[in-house]
Amino acid sequence: MGSRMAGNLLAAGYELVVHNRTQSKAGPLIEQGARWAPSPADTGRLVDVLYTMLAHPEAVSRMALGRDGFLNGLAGGSLWVDCSTVNPSFSREMAHEAAAHDLRFVDAPVAGTKGPAEQGELLFLVGGAGEDLDAIRPHLEVMGRKIVHVGGQGMGTSMKMVINLLLGEAMLAFSEAMVLGESLGIPQETLFSVLVGGPVTAPFIGGKKEKIAGGEFQPEFPLRWMGKDLHLVAITAYEEGVALPAANVAKEIYTLAARHDMADLDFSAIYRFIHQQSGQP
Ligand SMILES: NC(=O)c1ccc[n+]([C@@H]2O[C@H](COP(=O)([O-])OP(=O)(O)OC[C@H]3O[C@@H](n4cnc5c(N)ncnc54)[C@H](OP(=O)(O)O)[C@@H]3O)[C@@H](O)[C@H]2O)c1
């Protein structure tokens, strides 16, 4: 996701400095004119706006904090924009760390997979000060098609938790419905024609039909990230004191599917997992 987003900034004419744990993955961007920084702190020294698009909170901490972290490199008053999907309390913790270094912080996670990232059609969910969003709006407009300012710091990732909870549960519910229908002898094509596009099925599931029918789950949004995001939802619910029983069950089912070699498949492979576990031939 990060390399595709960075590619759009580069194509729009922005001067780009890049760093990644695995340097080789930055090769294509460097060939297109981006400058390589050997460490996160060096990256910070060379930019006044720094974007992160990293796997999970642990990856963000590793890059941001510590002696070699980019918070130590950025000059006072610079802006850090974290686009990673992380939990809201972690975003607020990072906002606090940034403030302690006299830096500004915006959380701006995205909705949309690698295709929209490549085409500059992401939806940005922004948490932070209005003036900080104004400063980065031209960048976000290059990388995305829509920007929603949800509220203050941590509110972008709050909205992201809500969206991915719904995605994960809807995909799982649809999978169970399909497996029940198939067990009753309803042809898969009939199930699709009645369910997909109708009022009881989430519209995004229309885009998963080919994968389910073909039994090929080439990743758009990898199942491992859905498992991670439901884990972050569960943490968030606990912190907020709200009970989300179905989310916690869904989280465990995605974890089981990941343990059955499905982590790198699209998250719609949860259908394959439910089908396998159902005892159907
Ligand atoms: N894929 C999607 O469709 C999608 C959609 C919306 C949001 N997101 C979110 O976007 C973020 C990135 O996802 P992605 O699909 O781009 O994943 P990805 O291709 O696996 O990239 C993950 C990035 O995190 C780095 N990373 C992982 N663990 C690290 C660690 N311990 N220390 C330092 N760096 C580490 C990786 O470095 P290496 O290259 O060295 O491994 C890589 O740069 C995630 O938060 C994901 O939930 C993804």
Short mmCIF file of C-alpha atoms and ligand atoms in Angstrom, two decimals:
data_model
loop_
_atom_site.label_atom_id
_atom_site.label_comp_id
_atom_site.label_asym_id
_atom_site.label_seq_id
_atom_site.Cartn_x
_atom_site.Cartn_y
_atom_site.Cartn_z
CA MET A 1 0.00 0.00 0.00
CA GLY A 2 2.75 2.43 1.00
CA SER A 3 4.79 2.01 -2.19
CA ARG A 4 1.70 2.58 -4.34
CA MET A 5 0.73 5.70 -2.39
CA ALA A 6 4.32 6.98 -2.56
CA GLY A 7 4.38 6.30 -6.30
CA ASN A 8 1.43 8.66 -6.77
CA LEU A 9 3.14 11.42 -4.80
CA LEU A 10 6.23 10.99 -6.93
CA ALA A 11 4.20 11.03 -10.15
CA ALA A 12 2.58 14.29 -8.99
CA GLY A 13 6.01 15.88 -8.77
CA TYR A 14 6.64 15.80 -5.02
CA GLU A 15 10.20 15.31 -3.80
CA LEU A 16 10.18 11.98 -2.01
CA VAL A 17 12.49 10.40 0.55
CA VAL A 18 11.77 6.74 1.32
CA HIS A 19 12.71 4.17 3.91
CA ASN A 20 11.55 0.59 4.44
CA ARG A 21 12.76 -2.24 6.69
CA THR A 22 13.46 -4.28 3.55
CA GLN A 23 15.37 -1.90 1.32
CA SER A 24 14.92 -3.90 -1.89
CA LYS A 25 11.18 -3.16 -1.94
CA ALA A 26 11.97 0.55 -2.35
CA GLY A 27 13.94 -0.19 -5.56
CA PRO A 28 11.22 0.79 -8.07
CA LEU A 29 10.53 4.09 -6.27
CA ILE A 30 14.23 4.92 -6.19
CA GLU A 31 14.46 4.18 -9.92
CA GLN A 32 11.63 6.65 -10.42
CA GLY A 33 13.51 9.38 -8.54
CA ALA A 34 12.85 8.88 -4.82
CA ARG A 35 15.81 9.33 -2.48
CA TRP A 36 16.70 6.47 -0.11
CA ALA A 37 17.25 7.25 3.58
CA PRO A 38 19.28 4.60 5.42
CA SER A 39 17.34 4.76 8.69
CA PRO A 40 14.03 6.05 10.06
CA ALA A 41 15.87 8.88 11.87
CA ASP A 42 17.64 9.85 8.64
CA THR A 43 14.27 9.91 6.89
CA GLY A 44 13.02 12.33 9.51
CA ARG A 45 16.03 14.58 9.02
CA LEU A 46 15.31 14.93 5.31
CA VAL A 47 11.58 15.73 5.30
CA ASP A 48 9.09 18.13 6.85
CA VAL A 49 6.06 15.87 6.31
CA LEU A 50 6.52 12.17 7.05
CA TYR A 51 4.03 9.45 6.10
CA THR A 52 3.97 5.95 7.57
CA MET A 53 2.05 3.03 6.10
CA LEU A 54 3.06 0.07 8.24
CA ALA A 55 1.71 -3.32 9.15
CA HIS A 56 0.62 -2.87 12.77
CA PRO A 57 1.25 -0.86 15.94
CA GLU A 58 4.47 -2.78 16.71
CA ALA A 59 5.92 -1.83 13.30
CA VAL A 60 4.96 1.82 13.80
CA SER A 61 6.57 1.89 17.28
CA ARG A 62 9.70 0.30 15.93
CA MET A 63 10.08 2.92 13.20
CA ALA A 64 8.99 5.96 15.23
CA LEU A 65 10.49 5.51 18.67
CA GLY A 66 13.95 4.97 20.09
CA ARG A 67 17.30 6.46 19.25
CA ASP A 68 17.05 5.63 15.55
CA GLY A 69 13.32 6.36 15.27
CA PHE A 70 12.14 9.12 12.97
CA LEU A 71 10.74 11.17 15.87
CA ASN A 72 14.37 11.84 16.74
CA GLY A 73 15.13 13.00 13.21
CA LEU A 74 12.21 15.30 12.39
CA ALA A 75 12.73 19.01 13.03
CA GLY A 76 10.39 20.73 15.50
CA GLY A 77 7.06 21.73 13.95
CA SER A 78 7.17 18.96 11.32
CA LEU A 79 4.15 16.79 10.64
CA TRP A 80 3.81 12.99 10.98
CA VAL A 81 0.88 11.38 9.16
CA ASP A 82 0.25 7.75 10.12
CA CYS A 83 -1.82 5.93 7.48
CA SER A 84 -1.37 2.49 9.07
CA THR A 85 -4.41 0.67 10.42
CA VAL A 86 -3.82 0.82 14.17
CA ASN A 87 -6.08 1.16 17.22
CA PRO A 88 -7.22 4.63 18.31
CA SER A 89 -5.54 4.51 21.73
CA PHE A 90 -2.26 3.71 19.97
CA SER A 91 -2.80 6.69 17.64
CA ARG A 92 -3.33 8.94 20.67
CA GLU A 93 -0.20 7.51 22.28
CA MET A 94 1.75 8.34 19.10
CA ALA A 95 0.21 11.83 19.06
CA HIS A 96 1.50 12.25 22.60
CA GLU A 97 5.00 11.02 21.64
CA ALA A 98 4.99 13.40 18.68
CA ALA A 99 3.95 16.35 20.85
CA ALA A 100 6.78 15.51 23.28
CA HIS A 101 9.14 16.03 20.32
CA ASP A 102 7.40 19.29 19.35
CA LEU A 103 5.85 17.58 16.31
CA ARG A 104 2.34 17.58 14.86
CA PHE A 105 0.46 14.30 14.34
CA VAL A 106 -2.42 13.21 12.12
CA ASP A 107 -3.88 9.70 11.85
CA ALA A 108 -5.12 9.08 8.31
CA PRO A 109 -5.86 5.39 7.74
CA VAL A 110 -7.38 4.42 4.43
CA ALA A 111 -10.28 2.42 3.08
CA GLY A 112 -9.49 0.75 -0.24
CA THR A 113 -7.11 -2.01 -1.29
CA LYS A 114 -4.01 -2.13 -3.48
CA GLY A 115 -5.89 -1.34 -6.72
CA PRO A 116 -7.38 1.92 -5.40
CA ALA A 117 -4.01 2.73 -3.76
CA GLU A 118 -2.33 2.42 -7.15
CA GLN A 119 -5.02 4.45 -8.91
CA GLY A 120 -5.06 7.22 -6.29
CA GLU A 121 -8.60 6.36 -5.25
CA LEU A 122 -8.33 5.70 -1.54
CA LEU A 123 -10.72 7.04 1.07
CA PHE A 124 -8.80 8.84 3.84
CA LEU A 125 -10.27 8.86 7.34
CA VAL A 126 -8.55 11.71 9.11
CA GLY A 127 -8.06 12.42 12.80
CA GLY A 128 -6.24 15.61 13.77
CA ALA A 129 -6.29 19.39 13.72
CA GLY A 130 -8.03 21.09 10.80
CA GLU A 131 -4.96 23.16 9.95
CA ASP A 132 -2.81 20.03 9.81
CA LEU A 133 -5.30 18.41 7.44
CA ASP A 134 -5.26 21.57 5.31
CA ALA A 135 -1.45 21.27 5.10
CA ILE A 136 -1.59 17.72 3.76
CA ARG A 137 -4.81 17.92 1.76
CA PRO A 138 -2.96 18.36 -1.59
CA HIS A 139 -1.05 15.12 -0.89
CA LEU A 140 -4.16 13.22 0.11
CA GLU A 141 -5.94 14.44 -3.00
CA VAL A 142 -3.18 12.89 -5.09
CA MET A 143 -3.45 9.55 -3.25
CA GLY A 144 -7.19 9.42 -2.71
CA ARG A 145 -10.60 10.29 -4.10
CA LYS A 146 -12.26 11.27 -0.83
CA ILE A 147 -11.15 12.74 2.49
CA VAL A 148 -13.30 12.59 5.62
CA HIS A 149 -12.22 14.65 8.62
CA VAL A 150 -13.70 12.51 11.38
CA GLY A 151 -12.42 14.57 14.34
CA GLY A 152 -9.35 15.07 16.53
CA GLN A 153 -6.35 12.77 16.87
CA GLY A 154 -7.33 9.10 17.02
CA MET A 155 -10.70 9.66 15.31
CA GLY A 156 -9.47 8.53 11.88
CA THR A 157 -8.42 5.18 13.28
CA SER A 158 -11.65 5.09 15.33
CA MET A 159 -13.68 5.22 12.10
CA LYS A 160 -11.38 2.63 10.53
CA MET A 161 -12.11 0.20 13.42
CA VAL A 162 -15.85 0.63 12.82
CA ILE A 163 -15.52 -0.05 9.08
CA ASN A 164 -13.33 -3.13 9.39
CA LEU A 165 -15.49 -4.61 12.14
CA LEU A 166 -18.39 -4.43 9.74
CA LEU A 167 -16.37 -5.82 6.81
CA GLY A 168 -15.11 -8.77 8.83
CA GLU A 169 -18.46 -9.71 10.34
CA ALA A 170 -20.39 -9.23 7.07
CA MET A 171 -17.98 -11.49 5.17
CA LEU A 172 -18.25 -14.14 7.86
CA ALA A 173 -22.04 -13.95 8.05
CA PHE A 174 -22.30 -14.25 4.26
CA SER A 175 -19.97 -17.27 4.30
CA GLU A 176 -22.12 -19.05 6.88
CA ALA A 177 -25.28 -18.26 4.91
CA MET A 178 -23.72 -19.68 1.73
CA VAL A 179 -22.58 -22.84 3.48
CA LEU A 180 -26.04 -23.40 4.97
CA GLY A 181 -27.67 -22.83 1.57
CA GLU A 182 -25.29 -25.23 -0.16
CA SER A 183 -25.86 -27.88 2.52
CA LEU A 184 -29.59 -27.61 1.78
CA GLY A 185 -28.91 -28.34 -1.88
CA ILE A 186 -29.41 -24.81 -3.24
CA PRO A 187 -27.06 -24.33 -6.22
CA GLN A 188 -24.33 -21.79 -5.57
CA GLU A 189 -25.43 -19.78 -8.62
CA THR A 190 -28.96 -19.50 -7.22
CA LEU A 191 -27.62 -18.35 -3.86
CA PHE A 192 -25.51 -15.69 -5.56
CA SER A 193 -28.36 -14.47 -7.73
CA VAL A 194 -30.75 -14.13 -4.77
CA LEU A 195 -28.30 -12.79 -2.20
CA VAL A 196 -25.78 -10.63 -4.06
CA GLY A 197 -27.12 -7.20 -4.93
CA GLY A 198 -30.17 -7.69 -2.72
CA PRO A 199 -30.99 -5.93 0.54
CA VAL A 200 -29.62 -8.62 2.88
CA THR A 201 -26.07 -8.64 1.55
CA ALA A 202 -23.41 -5.93 1.91
CA PRO A 203 -22.59 -4.43 -1.51
CA PHE A 204 -18.84 -5.17 -1.24
CA ILE A 205 -19.61 -8.89 -1.30
CA GLY A 206 -20.55 -8.58 -4.98
CA GLY A 207 -16.82 -8.08 -5.60
CA LYS A 208 -16.02 -11.35 -3.81
CA LYS A 209 -18.38 -13.54 -5.85
CA GLU A 210 -15.79 -14.61 -8.43
CA LYS A 211 -13.32 -15.59 -5.73
CA ILE A 212 -15.87 -17.73 -3.90
CA ALA A 213 -17.22 -19.33 -7.09
CA GLY A 214 -13.76 -19.96 -8.53
CA GLY A 215 -12.21 -21.09 -5.24
CA GLU A 216 -9.27 -18.73 -5.90
CA PHE A 217 -8.62 -16.17 -3.22
CA GLN A 218 -5.97 -13.89 -4.71
CA PRO A 219 -5.50 -11.24 -2.01
CA GLU A 220 -7.03 -7.81 -2.31
CA PHE A 221 -7.27 -7.31 1.45
CA PRO A 222 -5.27 -10.15 3.06
CA LEU A 223 -6.96 -12.26 5.70
CA ARG A 224 -4.04 -11.69 8.09
CA TRP A 225 -4.90 -7.96 8.18
CA MET A 226 -8.54 -8.71 8.92
CA GLY A 227 -7.44 -10.89 11.83
CA LYS A 228 -5.16 -8.10 13.05
CA ASP A 229 -7.88 -5.48 12.69
CA LEU A 230 -10.46 -7.52 14.60
CA HIS A 231 -7.85 -7.93 17.33
CA LEU A 232 -7.47 -4.13 17.40
CA VAL A 233 -11.27 -3.81 17.48
CA ALA A 234 -11.36 -6.16 20.49
CA ILE A 235 -8.69 -4.11 22.30
CA THR A 236 -10.59 -0.94 21.54
CA ALA A 237 -13.91 -2.33 22.74
CA TYR A 238 -12.25 -3.46 25.97
CA GLU A 239 -10.70 -0.04 26.49
CA GLU A 240 -14.04 1.65 25.87
CA GLY A 241 -15.87 -0.78 28.17
CA VAL A 242 -18.24 -1.97 25.46
CA ALA A 243 -19.00 -5.65 24.92
CA LEU A 244 -18.75 -6.89 21.32
CA PRO A 245 -19.32 -10.64 21.59
CA ALA A 246 -19.72 -11.31 17.86
CA ALA A 247 -16.57 -9.33 17.02
CA ASN A 248 -14.56 -11.47 19.42
CA VAL A 249 -15.96 -14.68 17.95
CA ALA A 250 -15.22 -13.40 14.43
CA LYS A 251 -11.68 -12.51 15.49
CA GLU A 252 -11.06 -16.08 16.67
CA ILE A 253 -12.51 -17.57 13.47
CA TYR A 254 -10.20 -15.41 11.31
CA THR A 255 -7.28 -16.45 13.54
CA LEU A 256 -8.16 -20.12 13.01
CA ALA A 257 -8.37 -19.56 9.25
CA ALA A 258 -4.96 -17.87 9.31
CA ARG A 259 -3.63 -20.92 11.16
CA HIS A 260 -4.98 -23.06 8.33
CA ASP A 261 -2.68 -21.45 5.75
CA MET A 262 -5.13 -18.75 4.72
CA ALA A 263 -3.34 -15.71 6.18
CA ASP A 264 -2.04 -14.55 2.81
CA LEU A 265 -5.28 -15.18 0.92
CA ASP A 266 -7.99 -12.57 0.52
CA PHE A 267 -10.13 -12.26 3.65
CA SER A 268 -13.07 -13.67 1.67
CA ALA A 269 -11.24 -17.02 2.04
CA ILE A 270 -13.11 -17.14 5.35
CA TYR A 271 -15.79 -18.74 3.15
CA ARG A 272 -13.37 -21.57 2.28
CA PHE A 273 -12.56 -22.03 5.97
CA ILE A 274 -16.21 -22.16 7.04
CA HIS A 275 -16.95 -24.54 4.16
CA GLN A 276 -14.06 -26.82 5.17
CA GLN A 277 -15.05 -26.82 8.83
CA SER A 278 -18.72 -27.42 8.08
CA GLY A 279 -18.17 -31.04 7.20
CA GLN A 280 -19.65 -30.61 3.74
CA PRO A 281 -18.00 -32.56 0.92
N1 LIG B 1 -3.62 -4.33 1.76
C1 LIG B 1 -4.76 -3.68 1.85
O1 LIG B 1 -5.67 -3.91 1.04
C2 LIG B 1 -4.99 -2.64 2.92
C3 LIG B 1 -6.11 -1.82 2.84
C4 LIG B 1 -6.33 -0.84 3.80
C5 LIG B 1 -5.45 -0.73 4.86
N2 LIG B 1 -4.35 -1.55 4.94
C6 LIG B 1 -3.43 -1.39 6.06
O2 LIG B 1 -2.26 -0.80 5.56
C7 LIG B 1 -1.14 -1.22 6.34
C8 LIG B 1 -0.09 -1.80 5.41
O3 LIG B 1 -0.65 -2.91 4.73
P1 LIG B 1 0.02 -3.54 3.39
O4 LIG B 1 -1.03 -4.35 2.75
O5 LIG B 1 0.72 -2.48 2.65
O6 LIG B 1 1.07 -4.53 4.07
P2 LIG B 1 2.52 -5.00 3.56
O7 LIG B 1 2.59 -4.95 2.08
O8 LIG B 1 2.80 -6.29 4.27
O9 LIG B 1 3.48 -3.86 4.14
C9 LIG B 1 3.68 -3.76 5.52
C10 LIG B 1 4.77 -2.76 5.78
O10 LIG B 1 5.10 -2.78 7.19
C11 LIG B 1 6.48 -3.07 7.35
N3 LIG B 1 6.69 -3.84 8.57
C12 LIG B 1 6.06 -4.97 8.95
N4 LIG B 1 6.50 -5.36 10.17
C13 LIG B 1 7.47 -4.48 10.52
C14 LIG B 1 8.29 -4.34 11.66
N5 LIG B 1 8.21 -5.21 12.68
N6 LIG B 1 9.16 -3.31 11.71
C15 LIG B 1 9.25 -2.43 10.68
N7 LIG B 1 8.48 -2.50 9.57
C16 LIG B 1 7.59 -3.51 9.50
C17 LIG B 1 6.85 -3.87 6.11
O11 LIG B 1 8.24 -3.86 5.91
P3 LIG B 1 8.91 -5.02 5.01
O12 LIG B 1 8.71 -4.61 3.59
O13 LIG B 1 10.33 -5.02 5.46
O14 LIG B 1 8.20 -6.31 5.36
C18 LIG B 1 6.08 -3.08 5.05
O15 LIG B 1 6.73 -1.86 4.74
C19 LIG B 1 -1.69 -2.21 7.36
O16 LIG B 1 -1.92 -1.52 8.57
C20 LIG B 1 -3.00 -2.67 6.75
O17 LIG B 1 -3.92 -3.10 7.72
C21 LIG B 1 -4.11 -2.50 3.99
#
